[in-house]
Coordinates of C-alpha atoms and ligand atoms in Angstrom, one line a residue:
X806 CA 156.9 38.7 178.5
X807 CA 157.6 38.0 174.9
X808 CA 156.7 34.4 174.3
X809 CA 159.3 31.7 173.0
X810 CA 157.4 31.4 170.2
X811 CA 157.3 34.7 169.5
X812 CA 160.7 35.5 169.7
X813 CA 161.5 32.4 167.5
X814 CA 158.9 33.9 164.6
X815 CA 160.7 37.4 165.1
X816 CA 164.5 35.7 164.5
X817 CA 163.2 34.0 161.6
X818 CA 161.6 37.0 160.1
X819 CA 165.1 38.6 160.5
X820 CA 167.1 35.7 158.8
X821 CA 164.7 35.9 155.9
X822 CA 164.0 39.6 155.8
X823 CA 163.6 40.0 152.4
X824 CA 163.1 43.7 152.3
X825 CA 165.2 46.1 150.1
X826 CA 168.6 46.6 152.1
X827 CA 169.6 50.2 152.2
X828 CA 172.9 51.8 153.7
X829 CA 172.9 55.2 155.6
X830 CA 176.0 56.7 155.9
X831 CA 175.1 59.0 159.4
X832 CA 172.4 58.8 161.6
X833 CA 169.3 61.2 160.6
X834 CA 166.8 62.8 162.5
X835 CA 164.3 60.2 163.6
X836 CA 161.4 61.0 161.6
X837 CA 163.4 59.8 158.9
X838 CA 164.8 56.8 160.1
X839 CA 161.1 55.7 161.4
X840 CA 159.4 55.6 158.2
X841 CA 162.8 54.0 156.8
X842 CA 162.9 51.3 159.3
X843 CA 158.8 50.2 158.5
X844 CA 160.0 49.5 155.0
X845 CA 163.6 48.5 154.3
X846 CA 166.4 46.9 156.2
X847 CA 168.4 50.1 157.1
X848 CA 172.1 49.4 157.9
X849 CA 173.3 53.0 159.6
X850 CA 177.1 53.7 160.2
X851 CA 177.1 54.8 163.4
X852 CA 181.2 55.6 163.7
X853 CA 182.0 59.0 165.3
X854 CA 184.0 59.9 162.3
X855 CA 182.5 60.5 158.9
X856 CA 182.6 57.0 156.4
X857 CA 185.2 56.8 154.3
X858 CA 185.1 55.9 150.4
X859 CA 186.2 52.4 151.1
X860 CA 183.8 51.8 153.6
X861 CA 181.2 52.9 151.7
X862 CA 182.6 50.5 148.7
X863 CA 182.6 47.7 151.4
X864 CA 179.0 47.9 152.0
X865 CA 177.6 48.6 149.1
X866 CA 177.6 44.8 147.6
X867 CA 174.4 43.7 149.0
X868 CA 172.5 47.2 148.9
X869 CA 169.4 48.3 146.8
X870 CA 169.6 51.9 148.2
X871 CA 172.2 54.4 149.2
X872 CA 171.5 57.4 151.4
X873 CA 174.4 59.5 151.1
X874 CA 175.8 63.1 152.7
X875 CA 177.2 66.2 150.6
X876 CA 180.5 65.0 151.5
X877 CA 180.9 61.2 150.3
X878 CA 182.2 61.2 147.6
X879 CA 179.8 59.0 145.4
X880 CA 182.0 58.3 142.1
X881 CA 181.9 56.0 139.8
X882 CA 184.0 53.4 141.9
X883 CA 181.3 53.3 144.6
X884 CA 178.8 53.4 142.1
X885 CA 180.1 50.1 140.4
X886 CA 180.6 48.3 143.5
X887 CA 176.5 48.5 144.1
X888 CA 175.8 45.5 141.5
X889 CA 172.5 45.7 142.8
X890 CA 171.8 49.9 143.8
X891 CA 168.8 51.5 142.4
X892 CA 168.8 54.7 144.0
X893 CA 171.3 57.4 145.6
X894 CA 169.3 59.5 148.1
X895 CA 171.5 62.5 148.7
X896 CA 170.9 64.1 152.0
X897 CA 171.2 68.0 150.4
X898 CA 170.0 69.9 147.7
X899 CA 173.3 69.7 146.3
X900 CA 174.4 66.8 144.4
X901 CA 178.2 67.3 142.8
X902 CA 179.5 64.8 145.2
X903 CA 177.7 62.2 142.8
X904 CA 178.8 61.1 139.6
X905 CA 175.8 61.7 137.9
X906 CA 176.5 60.3 134.5
X907 CA 177.7 57.2 135.9
X908 CA 174.7 56.8 137.9
X909 CA 172.1 57.2 134.5
X910 CA 174.4 55.2 132.5
X911 CA 173.5 52.4 135.1
X912 CA 170.2 53.3 135.4
X913 CA 170.2 54.2 139.1
X914 CA 167.8 57.0 140.6
X915 CA 169.6 60.2 142.2
X916 CA 167.3 62.1 144.6
X917 CA 168.3 65.4 146.4
X918 CA 166.2 67.6 148.8
X919 CA 165.5 70.9 146.7
X920 CA 162.7 73.2 148.4
X921 CA 162.9 72.2 152.0
X922 CA 165.8 74.2 152.8
X923 CA 165.4 76.9 151.0
X924 CA 164.2 79.6 153.3
X925 CA 166.9 78.4 156.0
X926 CA 169.4 78.6 154.2
X927 CA 168.3 82.0 153.4
X928 CA 167.7 82.7 156.8
X929 CA 171.9 81.7 157.3
X930 CA 172.6 84.1 154.6
X931 CA 171.5 87.3 155.9
X932 CA 172.7 86.0 159.6
X933 CA 176.1 86.1 158.1
X934 CA 175.6 89.1 156.1
X935 CA 174.7 91.1 159.2
X936 CA 177.5 89.2 161.4
X937 CA 180.3 90.3 159.0
X938 CA 179.3 93.7 158.1
X939 CA 178.5 94.7 161.6
X940 CA 181.4 92.7 163.3
X941 CA 179.2 90.4 165.7
X942 CA 181.8 88.1 165.8
X943 CA 184.8 90.1 166.4
X944 CA 183.0 92.0 169.3
X945 CA 182.0 88.8 171.0
X946 CA 185.1 88.0 171.5
X947 CA 186.0 91.1 172.7
X948 CA 183.4 91.0 175.3
X949 CA 184.2 87.4 176.1
X950 CA 187.8 88.4 176.7
X951 CA 187.0 90.9 179.1
X952 CA 188.2 93.8 176.8
X953 CA 184.6 96.1 177.1
X954 CA 185.5 98.7 179.4
X955 CA 183.0 101.3 178.5
X956 CA 180.9 102.7 175.3
X957 CA 183.3 104.4 172.5
X958 CA 182.7 106.0 169.8
X959 CA 184.8 104.1 167.4
X960 CA 184.4 100.7 168.9
X961 CA 183.5 97.9 166.2
X962 CA 182.4 100.9 163.5
X963 CA 181.0 98.3 160.7
X964 CA 178.9 99.4 157.7
X965 CA 175.2 98.9 157.2
X966 CA 173.6 96.7 155.7
X967 CA 170.3 98.6 154.9
X968 CA 169.7 100.5 151.8
X969 CA 173.0 99.1 150.2
X970 CA 173.8 97.2 146.8
X971 CA 172.8 93.5 147.1
X972 CA 174.3 91.5 144.6
X973 CA 172.8 87.8 144.1
X974 CA 175.2 85.8 141.8
X975 CA 172.5 82.8 141.0
X976 CA 168.7 83.8 141.5
X977 CA 167.7 80.3 142.0
X978 CA 165.5 79.3 145.2
X979 CA 167.6 80.4 147.7
X980 CA 169.1 83.5 145.4
X981 CA 165.0 84.4 145.7
X982 CA 164.4 83.9 149.4
X983 CA 167.6 85.9 150.1
X984 CA 166.3 88.6 147.7
X985 CA 162.8 88.8 149.9
X986 CA 164.7 89.5 152.9
X987 CA 166.8 92.1 151.0
X988 CA 163.8 94.4 150.3
X989 CA 163.1 94.1 154.0
X990 CA 166.4 95.8 154.4
X991 CA 165.5 98.6 151.7
X992 CA 168.3 97.3 149.8
X993 CA 168.9 97.6 146.1
X994 CA 169.1 94.0 144.5
X995 CA 170.6 93.1 141.3
X996 CA 171.4 89.7 140.1
X997 CA 173.4 87.6 137.8
X998 CA 172.3 84.4 135.8
X999 CA 173.6 83.1 132.5
X1000 CA 170.2 83.8 131.5
X1001 CA 167.8 86.7 132.1
X1002 CA 164.9 85.2 134.4
X1003 CA 161.0 86.4 133.3
X1004 CA 160.2 89.6 134.2
X1005 CA 157.4 88.3 136.6
X1006 CA 160.2 86.7 138.8
X1007 CA 162.5 89.7 138.5
X1008 CA 159.3 92.0 140.2
X1009 CA 158.4 89.5 142.9
X1010 CA 162.1 89.3 143.8
X1011 CA 162.6 93.2 143.3
X1012 CA 165.8 92.5 141.6
X1013 CA 167.3 94.1 138.6
X1014 CA 169.5 91.9 136.0
X1015 CA 173.1 92.7 135.4
X1016 CA 176.0 91.1 133.8
X1017 CA 178.0 89.4 136.0
X1018 CA 181.0 92.2 135.7
X1019 CA 178.4 95.1 136.5
X1020 CA 177.1 93.2 139.7
X1021 CA 181.0 92.9 140.7
X1022 CA 181.3 96.3 140.3
X1023 CA 178.3 98.1 141.8
X1024 CA 177.3 95.5 144.7
X1025 CA 178.1 96.3 148.5
X1026 CA 177.7 92.9 149.8
X1027 CA 178.0 90.0 146.9
X1028 CA 176.3 86.8 148.0
X1029 CA 176.7 83.6 145.8
X1030 CA 173.9 80.8 145.3
X1031 CA 174.8 78.6 142.4
X1032 CA 175.4 75.0 142.2
X1033 CA 178.9 73.7 141.9
X1034 CA 179.3 72.3 138.4
X1035 CA 182.2 72.6 135.9
X1036 CA 181.2 76.0 134.9
X1037 CA 180.9 77.7 138.3
X1038 CA 184.1 76.4 139.3
X1039 CA 186.3 79.2 140.7
X1040 CA 183.2 81.7 139.1
X1041 CA 184.6 84.1 141.6
X1042 CA 188.6 84.3 141.2
X1043 CA 191.3 86.8 141.0
X1044 CA 189.8 88.8 138.2
X1045 CA 186.2 88.9 139.6
X1046 CA 187.8 90.1 142.8
X1047 CA 189.6 93.1 141.0
X1048 CA 186.2 94.0 139.7
X1049 CA 184.5 94.3 143.1
X1050 CA 184.0 97.8 145.0
X1051 CA 186.6 98.7 147.5
X1052 CA 185.4 97.3 150.9
X1053 CA 182.7 94.8 149.6
X1054 CA 181.6 91.9 151.4
X1055 CA 181.5 88.5 149.9
X1056 CA 179.4 85.7 150.9
X1057 CA 179.2 82.2 150.1
X1058 CA 176.6 79.2 151.1
X1059 CA 176.8 77.6 148.3
X1060 CA 179.8 75.3 147.4
X1061 CA 183.2 75.9 148.6
X1062 CA 185.0 75.6 144.9
X1063 CA 182.7 78.1 143.4
X1064 CA 184.9 80.8 145.0
X1065 CA 189.0 81.1 144.5
X1066 CA 190.3 80.2 148.1
X1067 CA 193.4 81.5 147.6
X1068 CA 192.0 84.8 145.5
X1069 CA 189.9 85.5 148.1
X1070 CA 192.9 85.2 151.0
X1071 CA 194.6 88.0 148.4
X1072 CA 191.6 90.3 148.2
X1073 CA 191.1 90.4 152.3
X1074 CA 195.0 90.7 152.7
X1075 CA 195.1 93.4 150.2
X1076 CA 191.7 95.2 151.8
X1077 CA 190.4 95.1 148.1
X1078 CA 187.3 93.9 150.0
X1079 CA 185.9 94.7 153.7
X1080 CA 185.4 90.7 154.8
X1081 CA 183.9 87.7 153.9
X1082 CA 181.5 85.1 155.4
X1083 CA 181.9 81.3 154.5
X1084 CA 179.5 78.2 155.0
X1085 CA 181.2 76.5 152.5
X1086 CA 185.3 75.9 151.9
X1087 CA 187.4 75.1 149.2
X1088 CA 188.8 71.9 150.4
X1089 CA 186.2 71.3 152.9
X1090 CA 186.4 70.5 155.6
X1091 CA 189.9 71.9 155.6
X1092 CA 190.0 75.6 155.8
X1093 CA 193.1 77.7 154.9
X1094 CA 195.1 79.0 157.7
X1095 CA 195.1 82.5 156.4
X1096 CA 191.4 82.6 156.5
X1097 CA 191.3 81.4 160.0
X1098 CA 194.1 84.3 161.0
X1099 CA 192.3 87.3 159.7
X1100 CA 189.7 89.1 161.8
X1101 CA 187.5 90.2 159.2
X1102 CA 186.5 86.7 158.3
X1103 CA 182.9 84.9 159.6
X1104 CA 183.4 81.0 159.2
X1105 CA 180.9 78.7 160.1
X1106 CA 180.9 74.7 159.4
X1107 CA 178.2 74.4 156.4
X1108 CA 175.2 74.8 158.4
X1109 CA 172.9 76.3 155.7
X1110 CA 170.1 74.3 156.4
X1111 CA 170.7 73.4 160.0
X1112 CA 167.5 73.6 162.0
X1113 CA 165.5 71.1 163.6
X1114 CA 162.6 71.8 161.0
X1115 CA 164.6 71.6 158.0
X1116 CA 166.6 68.9 159.0
X1117 CA 163.6 66.9 160.1
X1118 CA 161.9 67.4 156.7
X1119 CA 164.9 66.6 154.7
X1120 CA 165.0 63.4 156.7
X1121 CA 161.5 62.5 155.6
X1122 CA 162.0 63.5 151.9
X1123 CA 164.9 61.1 151.8
X1124 CA 162.6 58.3 153.1
X1125 CA 160.1 59.2 150.5
X1126 CA 162.6 58.9 147.9
X1127 CA 163.8 55.5 149.2
X1128 CA 160.5 54.3 149.4
X1129 CA 159.1 55.2 146.2
X1130 CA 162.1 53.5 144.4
X1131 CA 162.4 50.4 146.6
X1132 CA 158.8 50.1 147.7
X1133 CA 156.7 51.2 144.9
X1134 CA 158.9 50.8 142.3
X1135 CA 158.1 54.3 141.0
X1136 CA 159.6 57.2 140.0
X1137 CA 160.8 59.1 143.0
X1138 CA 159.2 62.8 143.8
X1139 CA 163.3 64.7 144.1
X1140 CA 164.8 62.5 140.9
X1141 CA 167.5 64.7 139.5
X1142 CA 168.3 62.2 136.4
X1143 CA 164.9 62.0 135.1
X1144 CA 166.6 60.4 131.7
X1145 CA 167.0 56.7 133.3
X1146 CA 163.3 56.8 133.1
X1147 CA 163.2 57.5 129.5
Ligands
LIG281 C1 173.8 71.7 151.5 O1 174.5 72.6 151.2 C2 172.8 71.4 150.8 O2 173.5 70.9 149.6 O3 171.7 70.5 151.0
LIG282 C1 167.9 75.6 146.0 O1 166.8 75.2 146.6 C2 168.2 76.3 144.7 O2 168.7 77.6 145.0 O3 168.5 76.2 143.8

């Protein structure tokens, strides 16, 4: 039994909790929560729906730290509501949802979760490549609908993946992990980056540098792994689809707006490309009705990093970043705006 005295001091502690205050916009895997709760006063938004911008603003006034999701819009208005804010820790590798300029101007650290999700996202990429090329989702639906009445020579003929040409747009960490998998399938790998990568990287990945147009023209499967920035917005649009090989497949696990979805729908409808597999959408979580109606699209709800192991590592990483800044007053391990310390 808890003694009255203990209960009293406990309540007193709670009243005079001087630990830094942190808002978390959605429950994370327990390992991250446990380590945060030991060091900071954590407010978790528990509603079933996702937090709105207005609700973040209302809760920002007294917070020293914010842990947010890739769909939370952390714009100048939200940032300026956090008068005491010292760190914004994004639970994602991509941070296009945060106004980095504004955070930097206010000397607020912004952190992400790079590295830990690379292989997991590459696994998903490969499963999407195989699913769309081999019509796995359509075939599964067919079986469930009771339509399988016997083996047939022409049933669900897809396209081979092995020994085809894979075009990787953005040979960063995830792009390279995809290349490693593609080598096991005996694929020819070509890539585009704004600047050619060092030869040893190319050799390690077995990837050959090409201009963007050539990657589009020569690839049987095109997969996109770039961050969303002003220069990558609609990187793949009407002109790019027109350059693609007839019957190519397009995979996007990066950010929706990198691909012009209207142009994508047109390319699918005109049978310019044979199919697409998407983990991300231009107006996420809204999905174009045409994409839902077409049979040759594989659509998954932004699950690139969604494995128990990886989401747990990401939660621990977010906690480490918060603790570095708010408890130890030092540079967080995954800082994306180092300028604030200069
Ligand atoms: C997922 O899309 C991420 O950026 O971590
Ligand atoms: C993310 O890990 C990347 O590819 O840069």
